[in-house]
């Protein structure tokens, strides 16, 4: 995963909606709850020997898993990551239920963090109280929107709505200055859309037109649930779609957002204020407690110009309608009655992505607490499930992969000596963050009130909004994490030049202290390599060793890189997620480069490990050589069942290719894989013209 300032745009939308990759670690008994499956990194029982590995290695490696794991009705996709995510969520549930229990007189008192996570979980689980209160807890905010009479009042109102997690019009967030990664400035970010991304508003194919009509119906139903008569709800839904369509047309596409140059528009408060003639930015900044002067990044000037025009020519009643929708949309999850949550699930999970059943309440509430109080919950989680020895093992594997990359840079025949020096400087500057933060976040200023689900969501949003904006104008905190410790994922931050591997992912089926190095390097090692390669993909390579957006490449090397990367663009453009919907090779380029480069680095590190440890590469275990176990472990991490609706959405919005291609297409480009399984042209698993950058 590649973390980048513009992903804050997605973060703002997701946060508003929800209120909301490896050396070996040991397996702990408490990691797998009673009755849970015992997960393995390399699992020979999942292999389907009726499939020729040279024909479809993904199916060869995963068919056994598919047979055991039908797609659950409450999931839009389900794979090995889902398996671990669900096991982690069971562990978190256990923690939260213990924290939510009122201690007996003889019990030790709950810590401050235990009180907060326990009371928030209990409040979320109390559906009877939430349903009884109805929409009343949100009424003061609805009244606040209804009181908007002139656009002069909009900046203060919008600042307040942003502070409580409402994704209306745009967002503001802190991030490192592109020109000076040590300094934090304000990023003004395009937002305000209810559909997944801008092209949902502009595509003219029949399916997209149908989805827009379904979105209209969804907005209408939410308005009706909030008490509007049907005729007015229908009219208001049309207003929302018209405003959002206008914003969408002025927004960058998901592909355009991937290029940092498209988002680098340094400005300052005074200059942007002059451009926003219908929106007094100083009033917004004052109300949001953001800097009233100084440098900022206007990430999408075209969007903000259209926002300004929209405010100037749109009747105030229509602006109120749009804001009312965004407010209801932000709180229609676990804080409002079941009818709101069910309707929201029906559109976003069922209609758009094919889910057949709503997830159990405890799952949604567990995810909510992780979102709102992630480090308070995470501190308890790592104390129970992630001992220091496992953190050390993970660090040692990361260092081994970095050493492999150092050697790989030396061996590149297309890169000049001058650029290699700069590449190694960047590699040697990478900061490794394993498991959890060195310093835990302080939640003492956040008030969690028992029984107040909506109020808790609002206060949690305000706490995080204030915490984020307080960073602006200060030096970057390089030790801060962008993921919570239980998260089953990993990321690279180009402006901090660091790799981040949360405790949640450092366990089977990706990582195990009881399995051999071949499996661990093929699986978790490829994830470590993946994140490192992000520092040198089409986006990450534009940042220097200090995280500044600065070109450190010779012109000739840059041209050679782009030519090699274009091979992967064309390769993935040719793939179909579902019939008639091709992947977008430019959208997925960064992740594809990281998948291929990461696996290659893991292979190099494994060969070095095997040589150092004098491993017999001809000996078999479970019928497979170490090299074969390496490749199978890699492929088995991607075993995933996915609904066609989700595949369509993924192809149109997600920078990651579907998991089958993350296995097969990557392996097709590696002759070393073909050698291990004696695959030869014209086998499907041998590319006619292999792509390779790193």
XYZ file of C-alpha atoms in Angstrom:
694
model
C 0.000 0.000 0.000
C 1.246 3.441 -0.924
C 0.329 6.264 1.395
C 0.245 9.647 -0.254
C -1.220 13.058 0.614
C -4.049 12.747 -1.870
C -5.191 9.562 -0.185
C -6.393 11.903 2.536
C -9.156 12.734 0.077
C -10.334 9.143 0.289
C -9.707 9.109 4.038
C -11.985 12.088 4.563
C -14.779 10.409 2.619
C -14.347 7.081 4.399
C -14.101 8.682 7.836
C -17.279 10.620 7.196
C -19.091 7.506 6.068
C -17.904 5.149 8.798
C -17.868 7.748 11.506
C -15.152 5.709 10.231
C 2.833 -6.255 3.523
C 6.403 -9.463 6.192
C 10.403 -12.100 8.928
C 8.712 -14.694 10.831
C 6.832 -14.291 14.108
C 5.764 -16.985 16.498
C 2.221 -18.266 16.668
C 0.513 -17.521 19.974
C -2.225 -19.677 21.400
C -4.397 -16.634 22.049
C -4.128 -15.500 18.410
C -6.532 -18.215 17.251
C -9.753 -18.288 19.329
C -11.306 -21.628 20.187
C -12.643 -23.327 17.082
C -10.830 -20.997 14.696
C -8.865 -22.530 11.808
C -5.119 -22.897 12.238
C -3.691 -20.756 9.465
C -0.441 -21.618 7.680
C 1.863 -19.599 5.451
C 2.522 -22.585 3.166
C -0.425 -24.964 3.166
C -0.072 -28.012 0.860
C -3.686 -28.987 1.521
C -4.827 -25.979 -0.479
C -3.056 -27.147 -3.650
C -5.070 -28.588 -6.511
C -2.787 -31.049 -8.315
C -5.331 -31.501 -11.090
C -4.333 -28.032 -12.295
C -1.108 -27.621 -14.252
C 0.968 -25.031 -12.338
C 2.260 -23.773 -15.684
C -1.294 -23.138 -16.865
C -2.796 -21.270 -13.879
C -0.593 -21.121 -10.813
C -3.152 -19.168 -8.801
C -5.763 -21.893 -9.217
C -3.131 -24.582 -8.651
C -2.155 -22.963 -5.340
C -5.613 -21.843 -4.162
C -8.346 -24.180 -5.407
C -8.311 -26.110 -2.140
C -8.828 -22.875 -0.265
C -11.726 -21.928 -2.534
C -13.437 -25.249 -1.833
C -13.128 -24.725 1.919
C -14.085 -21.075 1.910
C -17.282 -20.171 0.075
C -17.829 -16.436 -0.042
C -19.703 -15.408 3.146
C -22.957 -13.565 2.451
C -21.837 -10.542 4.489
C -18.627 -10.090 2.478
C -18.042 -8.550 -0.951
C -14.726 -10.378 -1.112
C -13.075 -12.881 1.198
C -9.476 -14.044 1.154
C -6.456 -14.804 3.306
C -6.347 -11.196 4.471
C -10.009 -11.521 5.406
C -9.261 -14.696 7.381
C -6.689 -12.914 9.503
C -8.798 -9.774 9.737
C -11.681 -11.813 11.139
C -9.420 -13.614 13.618
C -8.034 -10.261 14.722
C -11.536 -8.911 15.062
C -12.450 -11.810 17.343
C -9.474 -10.923 19.522
C -10.525 -7.280 19.554
C -14.067 -8.275 20.437
C -12.755 -10.198 23.432
C -10.765 -7.149 24.556
C -13.730 -4.831 24.077
C -16.250 -7.039 25.825
C -13.947 -7.301 28.819
C -13.440 -3.537 28.802
C -17.181 -2.916 28.461
C -18.099 -5.093 31.435
C -18.826 -3.106 34.576
C -16.135 -4.214 37.057
C -17.228 -5.778 40.307
C -16.222 -4.155 43.554
C -13.421 -6.693 43.964
C -12.078 -6.167 40.431
C -9.279 -3.735 39.670
C -10.576 -0.498 38.151
C -10.420 -0.072 34.401
C -7.638 2.077 33.006
C -8.611 5.315 31.285
C -8.170 3.723 27.876
C -10.116 0.622 28.874
C -12.947 2.842 30.065
C -13.057 4.720 26.794
C -12.917 1.726 24.463
C -15.310 -0.262 26.641
C -17.900 2.481 26.963
C -17.723 3.299 23.268
C -18.184 -0.347 22.315
C -21.095 -0.796 24.733
C -22.740 2.393 23.440
C -22.438 1.206 19.860
C -23.861 -2.207 20.738
C -26.889 -0.725 22.508
C -29.176 -0.711 19.470
C -32.320 -0.490 21.589
C -31.222 2.887 22.955
C -30.133 4.106 19.516
C -33.445 3.107 17.920
C -35.438 4.665 20.754
C -33.677 8.014 20.379
C -34.228 8.014 16.637
C -32.869 11.021 14.810
C -33.204 13.322 17.834
C -29.471 13.304 18.732
C -28.680 14.661 15.264
C -31.429 17.281 15.300
C -29.251 20.113 16.686
C -26.912 19.672 13.742
C -29.800 19.514 11.274
C -31.129 22.713 12.825
C -27.708 24.289 12.433
C -27.785 23.509 8.705
C -31.375 24.774 8.416
C -30.305 28.083 9.959
C -27.957 28.828 7.056
C -29.401 31.953 5.420
C -26.524 33.428 3.401
C -23.285 32.209 1.882
C -21.461 34.550 4.257
C -22.424 32.116 7.041
C -21.179 29.096 5.109
C -17.474 29.135 6.093
C -18.186 28.850 9.816
C -20.842 26.184 9.263
C -18.609 24.193 6.935
C -15.712 24.329 9.401
C -17.985 22.917 12.081
C -19.310 20.177 9.808
C -15.771 19.194 8.822
C -14.836 18.984 12.481
C -17.602 16.444 13.151
C -16.621 14.251 10.198
C -18.929 15.523 7.458
C -17.336 15.341 3.997
C -19.014 18.404 2.485
C -17.470 20.168 -0.531
C -13.786 19.873 0.413
C -11.462 18.889 3.205
C -8.480 20.266 5.051
C -5.711 18.080 6.394
C -2.070 18.425 7.465
C 0.747 16.857 5.490
C 4.390 17.340 4.708
C 5.249 20.204 2.399
C 6.199 18.753 -0.977
C 9.209 21.078 -1.054
C 10.205 20.590 2.585
C 9.165 17.240 4.001
C 10.142 18.260 7.535
C 7.433 20.929 7.660
C 3.692 20.383 7.986
C 1.367 22.616 5.981
C -2.355 22.600 5.264
C -3.578 20.627 2.270
C -6.919 21.762 0.873
C -8.423 18.656 -0.743
C -11.283 18.138 -3.184
C -14.161 16.129 -1.730
C -17.883 16.201 -1.235
C -18.919 13.190 -3.321
C -21.254 10.424 -2.201
C -20.321 7.968 -4.962
C -16.942 6.165 -4.855
C -15.100 8.466 -7.285
C -15.682 11.148 -9.896
C -16.196 8.947 -12.966
C -19.297 7.407 -11.406
C -20.904 10.755 -12.226
C -19.609 11.017 -15.795
C -19.523 7.541 -17.379
C -22.260 7.039 -19.961
C -22.440 3.225 -20.183
C -25.701 1.573 -19.182
C -24.377 0.174 -15.882
C -23.101 3.567 -14.724
C -26.396 5.232 -15.611
C -28.222 2.545 -13.656
C -25.965 3.091 -10.640
C -26.668 6.824 -10.677
C -30.392 6.127 -10.605
C -29.845 3.733 -7.710
C -27.848 6.428 -5.924
C -30.702 8.879 -6.445
C -33.079 6.369 -4.889
C -30.719 5.884 -1.952
C -30.404 9.615 -1.237
C -34.190 9.953 -1.507
C -34.712 7.130 0.996
C -32.303 8.671 3.504
C -34.114 12.001 3.255
C -37.435 10.215 3.712
C -36.147 8.343 6.774
C -35.178 11.728 8.202
C -38.816 12.825 7.938
C -39.103 14.482 4.544
C -42.272 13.927 2.482
C -41.655 11.673 -0.529
C -42.036 14.407 -3.131
C -39.583 16.705 -1.379
C -37.143 13.844 -0.729
C -37.147 13.010 -4.447
C -36.554 16.642 -5.407
C -33.805 17.031 -2.820
C -32.063 13.898 -4.116
C -31.971 15.441 -7.597
C -30.411 18.573 -6.096
C -27.720 16.518 -4.357
C -26.838 14.638 -7.519
C -26.656 17.866 -9.547
C -24.285 19.515 -7.063
C -22.101 16.442 -6.689
C -21.948 15.976 -10.461
C -20.713 19.523 -10.822
C -18.031 18.938 -8.187
C -17.067 15.625 -9.773
C -16.560 17.091 -13.237
C -14.086 19.584 -11.785
C -12.171 16.893 -9.861
C -9.106 14.939 -10.939
C -9.624 11.364 -12.026
C -8.299 8.563 -9.839
C -5.493 8.084 -12.379
C -4.584 11.784 -12.422
C -4.460 11.798 -8.621
C -1.630 9.246 -8.696
C 0.867 11.779 -10.076
C 2.144 14.023 -7.271
C 2.892 16.755 -9.787
C -0.853 17.069 -10.398
C -1.372 17.754 -6.700
C 1.547 20.107 -6.109
C 0.108 23.618 -6.171
C 1.801 25.632 -3.430
C -0.085 28.706 -2.383
C -0.864 30.594 0.785
C -3.962 31.618 2.679
C -3.954 35.148 1.268
C -3.650 34.005 -2.354
C -6.323 31.326 -2.095
C -8.574 33.809 -0.296
C -8.414 36.135 -3.300
C -9.460 33.312 -5.614
C -12.381 32.190 -3.432
C -14.405 35.356 -3.959
C -17.655 33.775 -2.738
C -16.152 31.918 0.213
C -14.252 33.945 2.839
C -11.411 31.527 3.549
C -10.233 33.523 6.566
C -13.600 32.932 8.214
C -13.331 29.209 7.530
C -9.778 29.038 8.880
C -10.764 30.910 12.039
C -13.741 28.660 12.698
C -11.722 25.509 11.983
C -8.819 26.740 14.144
C -6.567 26.416 11.113
C -3.742 28.858 10.311
C -5.089 32.196 9.070
C -1.894 32.828 7.124
C 1.096 30.978 5.740
C 1.803 28.356 3.109
C -0.727 25.775 1.980
C -1.225 23.336 -0.884
C -4.252 23.941 -3.104
C -4.204 20.357 -4.380
C -6.811 20.825 -7.145
C -7.134 24.462 -8.317
C -9.734 23.591 -10.946
C -11.931 22.027 -8.291
C -11.704 24.991 -5.946
C -12.465 27.404 -8.789
C -15.625 25.421 -9.533
C -16.480 25.251 -5.825
C -16.227 29.038 -5.683
C -18.454 29.421 -8.741
C -20.980 26.940 -7.349
C -21.266 28.864 -4.082
C -21.774 32.067 -6.061
C -24.569 30.855 -8.340
C -26.402 28.152 -6.352
C -29.508 29.083 -4.334
C -28.849 28.878 -0.626
C -31.743 26.416 -0.207
C -29.978 23.959 -2.504
C -26.737 24.343 -0.562
C -28.664 23.563 2.618
C -30.102 20.462 0.952
C -26.639 19.258 -0.031
C -25.254 19.886 3.462
C -28.207 18.121 5.066
C -27.519 15.070 2.892
C -23.831 15.041 3.741
C -24.652 15.267 7.456
C -27.124 12.379 7.296
C -24.701 10.395 5.141
C -21.908 10.831 7.690
C -23.984 9.524 10.593
C -26.123 6.875 8.862
C -23.902 4.070 10.120
C -23.793 2.756 13.683
C -25.004 5.993 15.326
C -28.517 6.265 13.872
C -31.426 3.788 13.959
C -31.200 0.485 12.142
C -33.310 1.737 9.231
C -30.620 4.294 8.294
C -27.797 1.801 8.616
C -29.681 -0.851 6.649
C -30.391 1.548 3.796
C -26.769 2.694 3.717
C -25.557 -0.919 3.656
C -28.077 -1.742 0.945
C -26.663 0.813 -1.471
C -22.928 0.832 -0.735
C -22.385 -2.818 0.166
C -25.193 -4.654 -1.634
C -25.994 -2.599 -4.737
C -22.499 -1.355 -5.569
C -20.453 -4.310 -4.330
C -22.762 -7.323 -4.151
C -22.845 -8.175 -0.427
C -25.819 -10.365 0.455
C -25.995 -9.825 4.209
C -25.183 -7.084 6.679
C -22.274 -7.897 8.988
C -23.072 -8.657 12.592
C -23.349 -5.654 14.853
C -20.363 -6.590 17.004
C -18.138 -6.597 13.922
C -19.246 -3.118 12.915
C -18.815 -1.781 16.431
C -15.369 -3.347 16.777
C -14.268 -1.680 13.551
C -15.731 1.601 14.763
C -13.733 1.557 17.987
C -10.572 0.686 16.045
C -11.278 3.667 13.791
C -12.009 6.139 16.571
C -9.672 4.946 19.354
C -7.211 2.824 17.421
C -4.139 3.331 19.558
C -6.039 2.987 22.833
C -7.379 -0.334 21.598
C -4.082 -1.178 19.925
C -2.097 -0.692 23.118
C -4.132 -3.427 24.800
C -3.938 -5.592 21.664
C -0.144 -5.608 21.306
C 0.370 -6.204 25.018
C -1.634 -9.398 24.632
C -0.767 -10.606 21.141
C 2.548 -9.160 19.956
C 5.568 -9.790 22.195
C 8.890 -7.967 21.684
C 10.544 -11.082 20.208
C 8.146 -10.994 17.279
C 8.910 -7.355 16.618
C 12.610 -8.212 16.449
C 12.018 -11.086 14.007
C 10.025 -8.815 11.752
C 12.742 -6.179 11.831
C 15.426 -8.726 10.921
C 13.499 -9.824 7.828
C 12.980 -6.208 6.794
C 16.709 -5.554 7.056
C 17.434 -8.657 4.956
C 15.092 -7.449 2.200
C 16.725 -4.020 2.264
C 20.138 -5.640 1.847
C 18.765 -7.534 -1.145
C 17.584 -4.273 -2.682
C 21.030 -2.774 -2.207
C 22.498 -5.635 -4.251
C 19.714 -5.404 -6.815
C 20.478 -1.733 -7.475
C 24.098 -2.676 -8.162
C 22.970 -5.245 -10.733
C 20.569 -3.031 -12.718
C 21.840 -2.826 -16.294
C 19.606 0.093 -17.276
C 20.458 2.542 -14.478
C 23.503 4.792 -14.541
C 26.081 4.891 -11.767
C 25.019 8.445 -10.887
C 21.379 7.515 -10.308
C 22.389 4.341 -8.455
C 24.203 6.479 -5.887
C 21.021 8.501 -5.280
C 18.886 5.363 -5.166
C 21.111 3.833 -2.510
C 21.055 7.033 -0.483
C 17.290 6.827 -0.451
C 17.268 3.121 0.390
C 19.710 3.583 3.261
C 17.533 6.405 4.612
C 14.404 4.244 4.933
C 12.976 4.181 8.454
C 11.541 0.824 9.551
C 8.447 0.910 11.759
C 7.397 -2.468 13.085
C 4.304 -3.437 15.053
C 3.248 -0.314 16.919
C 4.309 3.236 17.817
C 7.119 3.948 20.256
C 4.854 6.539 21.895
C 1.130 5.957 22.285
C -1.469 8.577 21.449
C -3.000 10.479 24.357
C -6.805 10.305 24.366
C -7.319 12.058 27.704
C -8.997 15.044 26.008
C -11.593 12.817 24.331
C -14.800 12.350 26.310
C -16.654 9.079 25.771
C -20.093 9.069 27.373
C -21.819 5.742 28.128
C -24.969 5.351 26.061
C -24.274 8.272 23.718
C -23.346 6.548 20.441
C -23.904 9.535 18.171
C -22.343 12.009 20.565
C -19.296 9.778 20.956
C -18.849 9.609 17.177
C -19.114 13.368 16.980
C -16.661 14.002 19.810
C -14.217 11.446 18.379
C -14.335 13.259 15.030
C -13.792 16.628 16.701
C -10.894 15.238 18.723
C -9.178 13.866 15.621
C -9.887 16.983 13.540
C -8.347 19.215 16.202
C -5.395 16.842 16.649
C -4.679 16.849 12.943
C -4.945 20.620 12.424
C -2.717 21.254 15.446
C 0.146 19.716 13.429
C 0.112 22.508 10.834
C 3.113 24.777 11.154
C 5.045 22.310 13.288
C 7.848 19.865 12.454
C 6.800 16.441 11.209
C 6.514 13.710 13.817
C 8.343 10.860 12.066
C 7.264 8.396 14.726
C 3.541 8.801 14.149
C 1.649 5.940 12.513
C -1.054 6.116 9.843
C -2.481 2.671 10.686
C -3.625 1.199 13.968
C -1.644 -1.742 15.447
C -4.327 -4.421 14.788
C -4.540 -3.513 11.079
C -3.952 -6.351 8.595
C -2.070 -4.245 6.068
C 1.159 -2.299 5.550
C 2.232 0.910 3.831
C 5.069 3.062 2.561
C 5.087 6.825 3.146
C 7.092 8.617 0.416
C 7.347 11.919 2.271
C 8.682 10.264 5.398
C 10.570 7.556 3.499
C 9.444 4.867 5.907
C 7.874 1.421 5.764
C 5.186 0.471 8.251
C 4.158 -3.058 9.253
C 1.439 -3.145 11.956
C 1.331 -6.002 14.454
C -1.948 -7.176 12.939
C -0.357 -8.499 9.755
C 2.667 -10.112 11.388
C 1.059 -13.516 11.981
C -0.145 -16.530 9.985
C -1.165 -16.925 7.202
C 1.493 -14.391 6.202
C 4.184 -15.001 8.769
C 5.043 -17.819 11.147
C 7.853 -18.757 13.495
C 6.964 -22.432 13.107
C 7.401 -22.588 9.320
C 10.510 -22.535 7.171
C 12.213 -19.491 5.702
C 11.193 -20.358 2.136
C 7.521 -19.852 2.979
C 8.060 -16.774 5.107
C 10.205 -15.048 2.515
C 7.780 -15.910 -0.278
C 4.857 -14.480 1.643
C 5.795 -11.803 4.176
C 9.106 -11.135 2.468
C 7.288 -10.189 -0.716
C 5.197 -7.698 1.261
C 8.275 -6.120 2.814
C 9.775 -5.883 -0.662
C 6.506 -4.497 -1.988
C 6.535 -1.582 0.451
C 10.220 -0.875 -0.193
C 9.634 -0.865 -3.938
C 6.942 1.774 -3.476
C 9.767 4.167 -2.729
C 10.955 3.588 -6.300
C 7.703 3.150 -8.232
C 6.277 5.726 -10.636
C 5.123 7.928 -7.747
C 7.613 7.174 -4.997
C 10.641 7.644 -7.251
C 9.711 11.325 -7.600
C 10.618 11.908 -3.939
C 14.223 12.103 -2.780
C 15.850 10.476 0.248
C 14.434 13.169 2.529
C 10.900 12.892 1.183
C 10.960 16.061 -0.908
C 9.311 16.139 -4.325
C 12.589 16.505 -6.185
C 13.899 14.819 -9.317
C 17.091 12.876 -8.525
C 17.169 10.950 -11.820
C 19.224 11.603 -14.934
C 17.059 12.268 -17.974
C 18.228 9.073 -19.656
C 17.468 6.920 -16.625
C 14.047 8.490 -16.257
C 13.255 7.650 -19.873
C 14.417 4.064 -19.394
C 12.294 3.732 -16.261
C 9.193 5.066 -18.011
C 9.679 2.728 -20.969
C 9.939 -0.287 -18.668
C 6.976 0.854 -16.584
C 4.912 1.294 -19.743
C 5.358 -2.430 -20.377
C 3.372 -3.093 -17.187
C 0.748 -0.483 -18.056
C -0.005 -2.274 -21.331
C 0.174 -5.674 -19.660
C -2.541 -4.809 -17.132
C -4.630 -2.751 -19.556
C -5.221 -6.003 -21.456
C -6.761 -7.753 -18.426
C -10.498 -7.848 -17.705
C -11.860 -7.721 -14.157
C -15.315 -8.703 -15.408
C -16.429 -9.068 -19.023
C -16.215 -5.694 -20.724
C -14.430 -3.933 -17.822
C -10.661 -3.796 -18.282
C -8.152 -2.884 -15.631
C -6.592 0.559 -15.801
C -2.866 -0.053 -16.127
C -1.977 3.513 -15.195
C -4.167 3.418 -12.087
C -2.648 0.123 -10.894
C 0.918 0.845 -12.051
C 2.383 1.675 -8.643
C 0.992 -1.443 -6.994
C 1.951 -3.633 -9.970
C 5.528 -2.332 -9.888
C 5.630 -2.972 -6.136
C 4.210 -6.489 -6.481
C 6.769 -7.512 -9.094
C 9.702 -5.672 -7.534
C 8.799 -6.817 -4.035
C 8.641 -10.482 -4.969
C 11.954 -10.219 -6.814
C 13.613 -8.669 -3.744
C 12.175 -11.380 -1.513
C 13.554 -14.013 -3.913
C 17.023 -12.454 -3.782
C 16.899 -12.305 0.015
C 15.718 -15.926 0.163
C 18.590 -17.093 -2.048
C 21.038 -15.278 0.215
C 19.408 -16.810 3.294
C 19.519 -20.291 1.750
C 23.190 -19.915 0.876
C 24.132 -18.569 4.302
C 22.184 -21.296 6.114
C 23.455 -24.032 3.742
C 19.895 -25.063 2.871
C 19.608 -28.040 0.525
C 17.562 -26.663 -2.367
C 16.883 -30.168 -3.717
C 15.374 -31.531 -0.494
C 11.588 -31.692 -0.364
C 9.079 -31.004 2.397
C 5.439 -31.957 1.877
C 6.544 -32.940 -1.620
C 7.957 -29.544 -2.624
C 11.441 -28.059 -2.830
C 12.222 -24.848 -0.899
C 12.005 -22.811 -4.107
C 8.608 -24.241 -4.926
C 7.363 -23.523 -1.389
C 8.545 -19.939 -1.815
C 6.393 -19.430 -4.941
C 3.384 -21.290 -3.567
C 3.450 -19.269 -0.332
C 3.485 -16.121 -2.425
C 0.469 -17.211 -4.468
C -1.487 -18.513 -1.480
C -1.496 -15.108 0.200
C -3.758 -13.934 -2.653
C -6.399 -16.694 -2.458
C -9.581 -14.605 -2.611
C -13.235 -15.011 -3.540
C -14.691 -11.781 -4.965
C -18.155 -10.845 -6.146
C -18.471 -9.582 -9.739
C -19.922 -6.291 -8.494
C -16.894 -5.771 -6.271
C -14.534 -6.623 -9.140
C -16.226 -3.965 -11.271
C -15.877 -1.369 -8.517
C -12.274 -2.390 -7.897
C -11.317 -2.073 -11.559
C -12.769 1.433 -11.685
C -11.535 2.822 -8.371
C -8.767 0.734 -6.795
C -5.018 1.065 -7.478
C -4.638 -2.656 -6.707
C -5.338 -5.250 -9.390
C -7.644 -8.175 -8.496
C -5.796 -10.783 -6.450
C -5.633 -13.450 -9.180
C -3.573 -11.071 -11.312
C -1.425 -10.052 -8.347
C -0.374 -13.711 -8.294
C -0.325 -14.936 -11.890
C 0.681 -11.827 -13.829
C 3.587 -11.126 -11.488
C 4.852 -14.712 -11.688
C 4.577 -14.747 -15.489
C 7.258 -12.042 -15.586
C 9.786 -14.018 -13.502
C 11.845 -16.684 -15.333
C 13.039 -17.917 -11.925
C 9.488 -19.033 -11.135
C 9.198 -20.815 -14.484
C 12.442 -22.669 -13.801
C 11.207 -23.904 -10.410
C 8.157 -25.529 -12.018
C 9.733 -26.358 -15.420
C 7.337 -24.035 -17.261
C 8.225 -23.201 -20.844
C 6.709 -21.143 -23.638
C 3.944 -21.131 -24.750
C 2.699 -21.912 -21.207
C 0.240 -19.383 -19.793
C 2.547 -18.768 -16.838
C 5.438 -17.641 -19.049
C 5.109 -14.113 -20.455
C 5.911 -13.723 -24.138
C 7.709 -10.459 -23.333
C 8.345 -10.226 -19.563
C 8.159 -6.812 -17.918
C 10.759 -5.777 -15.366
C 11.850 -2.542 -13.729
C 13.402 -3.493 -10.398
